[in-house]
Coordinates of N, CA and C and ligand atoms in Angstrom, one line a residue:
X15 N -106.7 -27.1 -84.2 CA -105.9 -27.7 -83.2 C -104.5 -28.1 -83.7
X16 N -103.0 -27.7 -82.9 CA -102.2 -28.0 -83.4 C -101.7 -29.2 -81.9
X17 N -101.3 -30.0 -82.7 CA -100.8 -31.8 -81.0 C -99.9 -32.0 -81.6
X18 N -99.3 -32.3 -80.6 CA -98.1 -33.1 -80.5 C -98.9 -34.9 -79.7
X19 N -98.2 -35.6 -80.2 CA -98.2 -37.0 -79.0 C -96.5 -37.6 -78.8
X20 N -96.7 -37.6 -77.3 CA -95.2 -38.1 -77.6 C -95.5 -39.3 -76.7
X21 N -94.5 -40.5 -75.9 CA -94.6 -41.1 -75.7 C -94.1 -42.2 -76.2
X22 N -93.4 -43.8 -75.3 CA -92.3 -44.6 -75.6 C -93.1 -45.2 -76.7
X23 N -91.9 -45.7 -78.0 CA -92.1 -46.9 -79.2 C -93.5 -47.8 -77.9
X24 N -94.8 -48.5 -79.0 CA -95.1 -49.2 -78.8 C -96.5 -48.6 -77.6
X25 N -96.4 -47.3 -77.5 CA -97.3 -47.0 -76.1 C -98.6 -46.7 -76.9
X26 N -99.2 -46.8 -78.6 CA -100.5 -46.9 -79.3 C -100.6 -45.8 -79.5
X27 N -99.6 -44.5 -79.3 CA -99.9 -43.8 -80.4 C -100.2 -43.7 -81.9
X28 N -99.7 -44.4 -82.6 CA -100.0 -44.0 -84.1 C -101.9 -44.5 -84.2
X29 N -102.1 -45.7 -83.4 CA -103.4 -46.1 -83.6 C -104.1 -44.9 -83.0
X30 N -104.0 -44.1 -82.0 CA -104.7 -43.0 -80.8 C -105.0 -42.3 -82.2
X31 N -103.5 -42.1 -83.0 CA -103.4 -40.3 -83.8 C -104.5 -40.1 -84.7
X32 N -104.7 -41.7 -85.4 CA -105.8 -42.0 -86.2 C -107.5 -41.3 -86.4
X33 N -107.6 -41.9 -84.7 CA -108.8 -41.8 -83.8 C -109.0 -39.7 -83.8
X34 N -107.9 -39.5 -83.3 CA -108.0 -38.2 -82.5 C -107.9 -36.9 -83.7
X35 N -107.2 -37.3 -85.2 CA -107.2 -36.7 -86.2 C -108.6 -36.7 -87.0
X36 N -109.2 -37.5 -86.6 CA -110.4 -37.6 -87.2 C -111.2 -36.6 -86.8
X37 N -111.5 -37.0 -85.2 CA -112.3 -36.4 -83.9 C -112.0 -34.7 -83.9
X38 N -110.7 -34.2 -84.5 CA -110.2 -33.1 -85.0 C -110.5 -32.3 -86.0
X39 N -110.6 -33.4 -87.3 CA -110.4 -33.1 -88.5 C -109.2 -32.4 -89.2
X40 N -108.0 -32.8 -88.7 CA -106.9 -32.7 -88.8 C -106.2 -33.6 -89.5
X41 N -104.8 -33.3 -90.0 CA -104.4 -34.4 -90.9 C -103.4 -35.0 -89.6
X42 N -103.5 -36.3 -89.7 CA -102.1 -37.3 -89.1 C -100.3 -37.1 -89.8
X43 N -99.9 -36.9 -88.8 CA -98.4 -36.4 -89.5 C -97.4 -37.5 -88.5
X44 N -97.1 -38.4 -89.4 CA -96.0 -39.8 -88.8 C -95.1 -39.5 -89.1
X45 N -94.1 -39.4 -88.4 CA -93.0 -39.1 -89.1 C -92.3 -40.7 -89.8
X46 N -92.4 -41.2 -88.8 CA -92.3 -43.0 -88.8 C -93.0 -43.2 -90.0
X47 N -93.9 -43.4 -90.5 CA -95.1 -43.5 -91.6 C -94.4 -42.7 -93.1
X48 N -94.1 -41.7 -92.7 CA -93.8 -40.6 -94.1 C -91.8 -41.6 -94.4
X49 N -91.3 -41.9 -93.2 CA -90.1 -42.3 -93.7 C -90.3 -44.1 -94.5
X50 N -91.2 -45.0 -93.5 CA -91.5 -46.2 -94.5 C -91.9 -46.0 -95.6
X51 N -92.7 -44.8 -96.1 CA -93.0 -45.1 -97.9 C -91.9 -44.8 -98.5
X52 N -91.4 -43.8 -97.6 CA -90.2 -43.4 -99.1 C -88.9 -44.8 -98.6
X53 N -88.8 -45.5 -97.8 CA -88.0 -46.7 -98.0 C -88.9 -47.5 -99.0
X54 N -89.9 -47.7 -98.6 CA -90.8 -48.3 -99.8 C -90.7 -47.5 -101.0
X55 N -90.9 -46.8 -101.6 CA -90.6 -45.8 -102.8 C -89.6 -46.1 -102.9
X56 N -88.3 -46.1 -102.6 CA -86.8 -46.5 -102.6 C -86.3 -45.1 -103.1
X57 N -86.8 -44.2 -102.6 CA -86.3 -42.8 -102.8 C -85.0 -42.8 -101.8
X58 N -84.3 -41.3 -102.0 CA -83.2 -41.0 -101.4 C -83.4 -40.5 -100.0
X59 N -84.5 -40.2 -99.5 CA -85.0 -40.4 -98.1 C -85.3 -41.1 -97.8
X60 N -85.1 -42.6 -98.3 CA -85.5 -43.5 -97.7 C -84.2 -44.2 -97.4
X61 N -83.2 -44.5 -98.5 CA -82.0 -45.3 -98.6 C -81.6 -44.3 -97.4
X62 N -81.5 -43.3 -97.2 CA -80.5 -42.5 -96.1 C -81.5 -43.1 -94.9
X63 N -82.6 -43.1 -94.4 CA -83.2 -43.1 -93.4 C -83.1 -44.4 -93.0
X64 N -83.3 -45.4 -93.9 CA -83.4 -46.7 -93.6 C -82.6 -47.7 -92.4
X65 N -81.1 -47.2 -92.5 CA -80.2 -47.7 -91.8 C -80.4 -47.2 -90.3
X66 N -80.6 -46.1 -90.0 CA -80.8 -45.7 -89.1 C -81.9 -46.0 -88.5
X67 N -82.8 -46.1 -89.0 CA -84.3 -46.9 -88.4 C -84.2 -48.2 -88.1
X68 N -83.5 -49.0 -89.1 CA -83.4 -50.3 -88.6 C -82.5 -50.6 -87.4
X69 N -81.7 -49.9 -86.7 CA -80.7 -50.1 -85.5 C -81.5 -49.6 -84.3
X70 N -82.9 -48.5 -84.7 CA -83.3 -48.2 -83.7 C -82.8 -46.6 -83.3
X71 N -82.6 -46.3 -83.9 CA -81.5 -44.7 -84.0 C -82.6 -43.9 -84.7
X72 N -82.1 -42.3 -84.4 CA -83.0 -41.5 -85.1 C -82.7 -40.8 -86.1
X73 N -83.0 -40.9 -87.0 CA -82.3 -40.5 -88.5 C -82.6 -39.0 -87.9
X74 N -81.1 -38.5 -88.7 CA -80.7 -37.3 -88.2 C -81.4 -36.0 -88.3
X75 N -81.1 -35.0 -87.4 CA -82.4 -33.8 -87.8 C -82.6 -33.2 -89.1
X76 N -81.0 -33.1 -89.3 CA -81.2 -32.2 -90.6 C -81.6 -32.6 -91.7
X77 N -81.7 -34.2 -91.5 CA -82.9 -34.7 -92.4 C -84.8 -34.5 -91.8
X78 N -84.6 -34.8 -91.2 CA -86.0 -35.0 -90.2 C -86.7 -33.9 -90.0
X79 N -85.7 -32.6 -89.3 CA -86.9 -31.5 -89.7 C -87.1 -30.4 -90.8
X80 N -86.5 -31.0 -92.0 CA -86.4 -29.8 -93.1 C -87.9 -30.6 -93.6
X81 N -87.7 -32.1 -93.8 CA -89.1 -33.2 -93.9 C -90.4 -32.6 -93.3
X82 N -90.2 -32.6 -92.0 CA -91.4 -32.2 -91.5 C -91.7 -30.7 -92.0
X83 N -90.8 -29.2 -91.9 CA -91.0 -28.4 -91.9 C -91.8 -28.3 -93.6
X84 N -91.7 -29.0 -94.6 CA -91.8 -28.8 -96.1 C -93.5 -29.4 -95.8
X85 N -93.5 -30.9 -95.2 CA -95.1 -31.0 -94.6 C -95.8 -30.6 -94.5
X86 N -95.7 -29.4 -93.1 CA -96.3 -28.5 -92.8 C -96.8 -27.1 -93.3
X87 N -96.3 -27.2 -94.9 CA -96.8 -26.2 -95.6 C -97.7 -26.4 -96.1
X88 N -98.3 -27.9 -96.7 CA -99.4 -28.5 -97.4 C -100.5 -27.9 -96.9
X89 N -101.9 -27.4 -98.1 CA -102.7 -27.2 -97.1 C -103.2 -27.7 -96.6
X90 N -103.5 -29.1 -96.4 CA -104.2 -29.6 -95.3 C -103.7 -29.6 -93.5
X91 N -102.7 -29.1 -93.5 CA -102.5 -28.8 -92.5 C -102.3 -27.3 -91.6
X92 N -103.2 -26.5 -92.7 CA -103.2 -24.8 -92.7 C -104.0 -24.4 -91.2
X93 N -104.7 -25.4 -91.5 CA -106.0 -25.0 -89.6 C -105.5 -26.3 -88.3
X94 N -104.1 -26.4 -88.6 CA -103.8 -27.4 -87.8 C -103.4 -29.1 -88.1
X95 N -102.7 -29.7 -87.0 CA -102.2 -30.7 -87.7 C -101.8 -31.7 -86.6
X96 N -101.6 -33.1 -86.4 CA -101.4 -33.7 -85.3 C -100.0 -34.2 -85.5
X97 N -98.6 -34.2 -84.7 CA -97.7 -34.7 -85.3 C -97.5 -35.7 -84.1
X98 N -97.5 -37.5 -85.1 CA -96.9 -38.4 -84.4 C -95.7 -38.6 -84.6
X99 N -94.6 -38.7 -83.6 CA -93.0 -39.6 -83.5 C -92.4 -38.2 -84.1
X100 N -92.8 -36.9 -83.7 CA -91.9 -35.4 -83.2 C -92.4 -34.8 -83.5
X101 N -91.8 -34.2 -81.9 CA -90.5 -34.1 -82.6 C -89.8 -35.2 -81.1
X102 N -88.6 -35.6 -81.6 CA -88.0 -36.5 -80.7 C -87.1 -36.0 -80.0
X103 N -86.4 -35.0 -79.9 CA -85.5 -35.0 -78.9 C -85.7 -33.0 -79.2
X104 N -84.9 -32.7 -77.9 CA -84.8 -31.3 -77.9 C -84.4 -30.0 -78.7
X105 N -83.9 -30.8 -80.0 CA -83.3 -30.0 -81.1 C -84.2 -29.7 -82.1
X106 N -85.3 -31.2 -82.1 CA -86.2 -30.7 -83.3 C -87.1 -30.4 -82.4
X107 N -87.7 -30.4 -81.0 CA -88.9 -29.7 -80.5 C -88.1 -27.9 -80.7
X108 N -87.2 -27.5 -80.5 CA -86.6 -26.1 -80.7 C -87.3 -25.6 -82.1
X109 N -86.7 -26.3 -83.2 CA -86.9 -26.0 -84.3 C -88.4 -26.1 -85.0
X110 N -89.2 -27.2 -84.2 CA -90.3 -26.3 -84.4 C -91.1 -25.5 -83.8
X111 N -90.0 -24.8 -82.7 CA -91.1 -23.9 -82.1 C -90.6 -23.2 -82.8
X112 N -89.2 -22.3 -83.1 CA -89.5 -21.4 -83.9 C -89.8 -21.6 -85.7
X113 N -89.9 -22.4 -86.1 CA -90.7 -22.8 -87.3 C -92.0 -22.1 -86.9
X114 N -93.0 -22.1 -85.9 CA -94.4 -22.1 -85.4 C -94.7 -21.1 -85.0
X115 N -93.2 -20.4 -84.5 CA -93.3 -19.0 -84.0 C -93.4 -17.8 -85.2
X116 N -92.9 -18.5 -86.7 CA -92.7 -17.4 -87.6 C -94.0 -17.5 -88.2
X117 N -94.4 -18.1 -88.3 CA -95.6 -18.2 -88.6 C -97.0 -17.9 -88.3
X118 N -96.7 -17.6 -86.9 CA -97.9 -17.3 -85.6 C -99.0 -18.2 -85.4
X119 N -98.0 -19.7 -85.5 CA -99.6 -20.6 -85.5 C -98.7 -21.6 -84.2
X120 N -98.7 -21.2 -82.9 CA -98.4 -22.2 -81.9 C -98.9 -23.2 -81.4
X121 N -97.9 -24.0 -81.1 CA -98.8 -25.5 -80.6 C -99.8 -25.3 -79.5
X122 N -101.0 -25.7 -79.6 CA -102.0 -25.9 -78.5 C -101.9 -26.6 -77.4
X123 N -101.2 -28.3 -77.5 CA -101.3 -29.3 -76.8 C -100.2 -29.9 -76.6
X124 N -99.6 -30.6 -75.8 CA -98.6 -31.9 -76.2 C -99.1 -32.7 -75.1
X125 N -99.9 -34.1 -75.9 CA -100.4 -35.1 -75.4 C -99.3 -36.6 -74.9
X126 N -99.2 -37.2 -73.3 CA -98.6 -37.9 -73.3 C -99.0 -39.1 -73.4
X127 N -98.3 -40.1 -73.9 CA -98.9 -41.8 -73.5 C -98.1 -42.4 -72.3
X128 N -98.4 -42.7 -71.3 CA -97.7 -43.3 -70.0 C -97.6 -44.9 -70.3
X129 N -96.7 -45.6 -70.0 CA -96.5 -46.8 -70.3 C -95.5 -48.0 -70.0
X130 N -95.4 -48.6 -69.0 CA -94.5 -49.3 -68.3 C -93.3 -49.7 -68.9
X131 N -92.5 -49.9 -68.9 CA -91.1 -50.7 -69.3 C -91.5 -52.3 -69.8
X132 N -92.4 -53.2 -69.1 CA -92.4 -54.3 -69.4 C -93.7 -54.7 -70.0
X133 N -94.6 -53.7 -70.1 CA -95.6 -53.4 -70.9 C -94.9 -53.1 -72.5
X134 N -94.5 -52.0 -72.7 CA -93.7 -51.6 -74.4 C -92.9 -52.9 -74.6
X135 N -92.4 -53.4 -74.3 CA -91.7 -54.9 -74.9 C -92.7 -56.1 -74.9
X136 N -93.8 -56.0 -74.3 CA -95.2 -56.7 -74.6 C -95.4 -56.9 -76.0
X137 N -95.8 -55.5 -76.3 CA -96.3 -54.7 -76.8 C -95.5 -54.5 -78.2
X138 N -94.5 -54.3 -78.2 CA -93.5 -54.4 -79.6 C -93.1 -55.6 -80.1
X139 N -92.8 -56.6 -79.3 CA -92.3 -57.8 -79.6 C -93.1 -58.2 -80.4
X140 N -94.9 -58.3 -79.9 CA -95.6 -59.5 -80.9 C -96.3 -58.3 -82.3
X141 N -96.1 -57.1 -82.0 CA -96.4 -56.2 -83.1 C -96.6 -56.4 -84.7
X142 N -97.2 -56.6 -85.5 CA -97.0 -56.2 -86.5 C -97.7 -55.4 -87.6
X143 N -96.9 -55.0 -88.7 CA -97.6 -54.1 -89.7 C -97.7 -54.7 -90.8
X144 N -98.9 -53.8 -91.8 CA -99.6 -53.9 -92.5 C -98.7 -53.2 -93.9
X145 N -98.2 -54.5 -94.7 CA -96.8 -54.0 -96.3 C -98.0 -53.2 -97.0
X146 N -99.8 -53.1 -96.8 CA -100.0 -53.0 -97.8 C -100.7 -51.5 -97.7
X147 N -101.7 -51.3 -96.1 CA -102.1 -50.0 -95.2 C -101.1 -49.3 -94.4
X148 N -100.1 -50.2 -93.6 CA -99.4 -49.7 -92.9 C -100.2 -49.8 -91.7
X149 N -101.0 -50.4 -91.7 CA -102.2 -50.7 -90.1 C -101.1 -51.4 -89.4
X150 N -101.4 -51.4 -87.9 CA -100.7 -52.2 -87.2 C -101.7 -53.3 -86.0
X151 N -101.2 -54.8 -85.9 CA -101.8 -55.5 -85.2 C -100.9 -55.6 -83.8
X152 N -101.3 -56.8 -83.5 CA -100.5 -58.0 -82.2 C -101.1 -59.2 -82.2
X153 N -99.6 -59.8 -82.4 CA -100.1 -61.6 -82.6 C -100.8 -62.0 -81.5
X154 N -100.9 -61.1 -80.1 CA -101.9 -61.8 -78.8 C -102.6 -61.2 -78.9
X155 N -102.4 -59.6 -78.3 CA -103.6 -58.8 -78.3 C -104.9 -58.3 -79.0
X156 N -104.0 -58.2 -80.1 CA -104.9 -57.5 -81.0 C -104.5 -58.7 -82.7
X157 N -105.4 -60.0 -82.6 CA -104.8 -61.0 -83.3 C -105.8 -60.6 -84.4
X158 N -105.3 -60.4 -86.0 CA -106.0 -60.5 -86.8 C -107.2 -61.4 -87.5
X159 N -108.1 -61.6 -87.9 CA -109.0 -62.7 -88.2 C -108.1 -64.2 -88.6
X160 N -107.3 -63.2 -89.8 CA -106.7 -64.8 -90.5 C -105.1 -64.2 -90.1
X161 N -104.4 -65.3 -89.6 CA -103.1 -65.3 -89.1 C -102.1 -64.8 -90.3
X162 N -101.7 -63.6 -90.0 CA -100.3 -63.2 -91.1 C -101.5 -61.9 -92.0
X163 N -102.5 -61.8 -92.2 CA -103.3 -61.0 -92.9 C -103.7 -59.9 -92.6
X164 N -104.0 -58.6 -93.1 CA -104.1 -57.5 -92.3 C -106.0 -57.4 -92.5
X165 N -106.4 -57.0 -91.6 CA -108.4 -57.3 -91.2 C -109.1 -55.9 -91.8
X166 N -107.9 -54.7 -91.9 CA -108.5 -53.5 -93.3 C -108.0 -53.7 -94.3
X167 N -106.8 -54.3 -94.9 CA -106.7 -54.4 -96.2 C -106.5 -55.4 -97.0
X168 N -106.5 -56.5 -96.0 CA -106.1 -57.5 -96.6 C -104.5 -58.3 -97.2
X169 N -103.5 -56.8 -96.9 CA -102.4 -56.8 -97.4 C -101.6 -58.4 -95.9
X170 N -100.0 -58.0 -96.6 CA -99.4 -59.1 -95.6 C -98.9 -58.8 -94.4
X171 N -98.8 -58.8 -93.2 CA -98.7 -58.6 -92.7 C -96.8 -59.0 -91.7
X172 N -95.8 -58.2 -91.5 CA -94.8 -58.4 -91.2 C -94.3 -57.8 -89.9
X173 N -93.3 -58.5 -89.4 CA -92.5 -57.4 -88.5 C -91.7 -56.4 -88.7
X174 N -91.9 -55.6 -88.3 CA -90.9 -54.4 -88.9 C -89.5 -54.7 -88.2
X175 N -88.4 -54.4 -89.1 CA -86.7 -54.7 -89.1 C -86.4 -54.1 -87.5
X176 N -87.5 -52.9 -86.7 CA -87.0 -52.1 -85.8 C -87.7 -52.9 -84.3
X177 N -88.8 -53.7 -84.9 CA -89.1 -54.6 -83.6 C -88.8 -55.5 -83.3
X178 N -88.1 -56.0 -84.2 CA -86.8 -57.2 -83.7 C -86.1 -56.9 -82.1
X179 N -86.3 -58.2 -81.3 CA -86.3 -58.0 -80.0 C -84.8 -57.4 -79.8
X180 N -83.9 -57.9 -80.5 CA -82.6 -57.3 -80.2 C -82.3 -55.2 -80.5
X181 N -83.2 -55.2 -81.2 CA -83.5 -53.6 -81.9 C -84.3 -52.5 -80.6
X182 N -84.9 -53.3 -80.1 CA -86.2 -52.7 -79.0 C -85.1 -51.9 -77.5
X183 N -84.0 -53.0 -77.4 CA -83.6 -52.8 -76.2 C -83.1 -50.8 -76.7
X184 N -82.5 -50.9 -77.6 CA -81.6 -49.8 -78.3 C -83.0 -48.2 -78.5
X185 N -84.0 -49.0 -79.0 CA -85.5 -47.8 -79.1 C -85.1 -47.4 -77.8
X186 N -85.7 -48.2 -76.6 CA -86.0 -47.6 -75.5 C -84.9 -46.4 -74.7
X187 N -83.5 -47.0 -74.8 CA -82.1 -46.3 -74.5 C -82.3 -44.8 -75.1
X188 N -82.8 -44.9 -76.5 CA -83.3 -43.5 -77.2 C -84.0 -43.0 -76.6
X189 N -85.4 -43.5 -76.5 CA -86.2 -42.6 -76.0 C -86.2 -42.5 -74.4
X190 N -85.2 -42.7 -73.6 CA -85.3 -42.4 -72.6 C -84.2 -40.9 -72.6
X191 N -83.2 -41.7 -73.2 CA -82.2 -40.5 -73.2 C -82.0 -39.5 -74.2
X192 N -83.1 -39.4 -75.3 CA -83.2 -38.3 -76.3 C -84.9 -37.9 -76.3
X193 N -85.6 -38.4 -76.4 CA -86.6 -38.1 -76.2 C -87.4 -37.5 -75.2
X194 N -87.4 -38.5 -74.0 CA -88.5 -38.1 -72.7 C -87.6 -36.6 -72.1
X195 N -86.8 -36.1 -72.3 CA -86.5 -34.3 -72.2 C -87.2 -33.8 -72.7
X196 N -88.3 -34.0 -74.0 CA -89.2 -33.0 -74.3 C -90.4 -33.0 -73.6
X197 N -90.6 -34.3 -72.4 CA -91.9 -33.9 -71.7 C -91.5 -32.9 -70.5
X198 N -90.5 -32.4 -70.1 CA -90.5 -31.4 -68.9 C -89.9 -30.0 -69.7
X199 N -90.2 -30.1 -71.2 CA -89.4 -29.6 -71.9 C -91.4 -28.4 -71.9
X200 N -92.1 -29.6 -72.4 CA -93.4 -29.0 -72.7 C -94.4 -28.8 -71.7
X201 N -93.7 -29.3 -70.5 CA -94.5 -29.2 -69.0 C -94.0 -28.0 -68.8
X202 N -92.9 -27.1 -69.0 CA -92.7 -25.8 -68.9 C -93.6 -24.6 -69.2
X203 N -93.6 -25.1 -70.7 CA -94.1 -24.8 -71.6 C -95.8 -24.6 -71.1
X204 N -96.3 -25.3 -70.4 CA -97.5 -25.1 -69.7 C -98.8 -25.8 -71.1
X205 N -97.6 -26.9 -71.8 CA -98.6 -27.6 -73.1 C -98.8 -29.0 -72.5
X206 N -98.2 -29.4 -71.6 CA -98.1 -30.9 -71.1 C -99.6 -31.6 -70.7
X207 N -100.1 -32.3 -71.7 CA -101.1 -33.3 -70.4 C -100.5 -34.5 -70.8
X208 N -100.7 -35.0 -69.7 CA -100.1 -36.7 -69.7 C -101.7 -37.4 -69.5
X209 N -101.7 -38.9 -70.1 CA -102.8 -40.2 -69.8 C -102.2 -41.4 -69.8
X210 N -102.7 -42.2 -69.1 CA -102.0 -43.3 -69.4 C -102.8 -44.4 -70.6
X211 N -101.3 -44.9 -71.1 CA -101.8 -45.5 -72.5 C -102.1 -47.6 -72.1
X212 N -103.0 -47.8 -70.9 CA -103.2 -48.5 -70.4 C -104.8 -48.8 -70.4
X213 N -105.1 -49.7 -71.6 CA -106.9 -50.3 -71.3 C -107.3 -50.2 -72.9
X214 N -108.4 -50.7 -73.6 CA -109.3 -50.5 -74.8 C -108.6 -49.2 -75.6
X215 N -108.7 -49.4 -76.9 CA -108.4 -48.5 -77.5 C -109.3 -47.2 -77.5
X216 N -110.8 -47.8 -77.0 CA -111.6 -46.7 -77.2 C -111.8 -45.8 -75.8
X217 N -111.0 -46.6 -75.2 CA -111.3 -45.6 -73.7 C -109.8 -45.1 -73.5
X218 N -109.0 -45.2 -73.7 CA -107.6 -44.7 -74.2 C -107.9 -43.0 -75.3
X219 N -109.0 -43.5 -76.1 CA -109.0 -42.0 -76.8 C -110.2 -41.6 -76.1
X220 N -111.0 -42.1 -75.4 CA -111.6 -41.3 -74.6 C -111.4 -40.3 -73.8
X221 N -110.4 -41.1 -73.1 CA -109.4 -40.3 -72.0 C -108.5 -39.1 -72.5
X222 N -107.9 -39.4 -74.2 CA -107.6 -38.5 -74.8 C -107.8 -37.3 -75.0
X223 N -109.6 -37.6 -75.6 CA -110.1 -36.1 -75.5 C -110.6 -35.6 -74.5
X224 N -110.7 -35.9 -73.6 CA -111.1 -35.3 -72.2 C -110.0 -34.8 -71.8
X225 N -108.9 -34.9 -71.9 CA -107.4 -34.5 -71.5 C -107.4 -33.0 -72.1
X226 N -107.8 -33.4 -73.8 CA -107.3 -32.3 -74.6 C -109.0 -31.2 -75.0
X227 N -109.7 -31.4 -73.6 CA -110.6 -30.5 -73.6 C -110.5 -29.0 -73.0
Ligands
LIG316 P1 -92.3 -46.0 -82.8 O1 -93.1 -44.9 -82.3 O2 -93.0 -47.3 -82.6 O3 -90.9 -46.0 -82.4 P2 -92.2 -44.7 -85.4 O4 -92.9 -45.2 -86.6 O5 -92.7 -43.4 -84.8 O6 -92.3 -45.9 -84.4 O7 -90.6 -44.5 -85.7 C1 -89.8 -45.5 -86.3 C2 -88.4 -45.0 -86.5 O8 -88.4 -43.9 -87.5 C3 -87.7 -44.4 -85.3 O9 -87.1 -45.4 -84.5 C4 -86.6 -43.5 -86.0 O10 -85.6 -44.3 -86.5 C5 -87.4 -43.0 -87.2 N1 -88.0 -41.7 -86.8 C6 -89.4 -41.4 -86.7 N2 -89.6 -40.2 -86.3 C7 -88.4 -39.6 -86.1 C8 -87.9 -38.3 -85.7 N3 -88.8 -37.4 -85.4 N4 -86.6 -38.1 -85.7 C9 -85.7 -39.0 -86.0 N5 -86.1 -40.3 -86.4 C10 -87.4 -40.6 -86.5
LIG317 ZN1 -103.5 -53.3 -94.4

């Protein structure tokens, strides 16, 4: 199985990709996730990406998809691969189709998450991640046992620099106007299912794989 998930900051993809990589036996491919360790690493993909992430901007392609493309040669991703957070806008969904086309291994799926405007600012604002898993909570929703603690690892638990309320308004401007062109981009394409990312996590990936049956 080769997926895509796309869908606005905050609509429970990374937690879905978890679920559905499993159910697959596929590897999880973040792009978001592969850029915080190397800021954490304090590598040179990360000092360049960093700035850009924290304003809410998308660090640039020709960083972004030479990254993913180098990924995608690992073998665990030889029989397939799930990619969360891209591709984001119409340049790197391009580049990986023909990346996918030289290779003869085309995408199967592109999974949507549906998700209100005043729902994602819910939803991001009280968010937070795990310095130590990378897990992610919510101080209402989804409250950890012990306040500030992460409930798999135990690590600390913070807000990320990009869910800062003033940061959020800037995400969504993106993903309206560079991103959501790849859902009628892949509705063409005859890969599109959309769900809504509205209810339980587990009936969310229920609805998932019944989508992606
Ligand atoms: P979310 O889905 O909540 O926005 P991610 O972890 O997917 O969070 O992404 C966080 C940030 O990482 C993005 O706002 C962007 O700066 C950067 N990023 C992630 N994926 C990409 C991508 N495909 N292209 C460019 N930037 C990306
Ligand atoms: Zn953790």
């Amino acid at each position: 199985m080769r997926l895509i998930l796309v869908g606005p900051p905050g609509a429970g993809k990374g937690t879905q990709a978890v679920q559905l990589a499993s159910h697959f036996s596929i590897p999880h491919i973040s792009t978001g996730d592969i850029f915080r360790l190397n800021i954490k690493g304090e590598t040179k993909l990360g000092l360049h990406a960093k700035s850009f992430m924290d304003a809410g901007n998308l660090v640039p392609d020709s960083v972004t998809n030479d990254m993913v493309a180098d990924r995608l040669t690992h073998p665990d991703a030889k029989n397939g691969f799930l990619l969360d957070g891209y591709p984001r806008n119409i340049g790197q969904a391009d580049f990986l189709k023909e990346n996918l086309e030289k290779s003869g291994t085309p995408l199967d799926a592109v999974l949507e998450f549906k998700l209100e405007n005043a729902e994602i600012i819910k939803r991001l604002a009280g968010r937070r991640a795990c310095r130590g898993c990378g897990a992610t909570s919510h101080v209402i929703f989804e409250a950890p046992k012990v306040a500030g603690v992460c409930d798999s690892c135990g690590g600390e638990l913070y807000q990320r620099p990009d869910d800062a309320e003033n940061v959020i308004a800037n995400r969504l401007a993106v993903y309206s106007e560079q991103t959501e062109p790849i859902i009628n981009y892949y509705k063409s394409e005859g890969l599109l299912k959309s769900i809504s990312a509205v209810g339980e996590v587990s009936e969310i990936a229920a609805r998932a794989i019944a989508a992606l049956k």
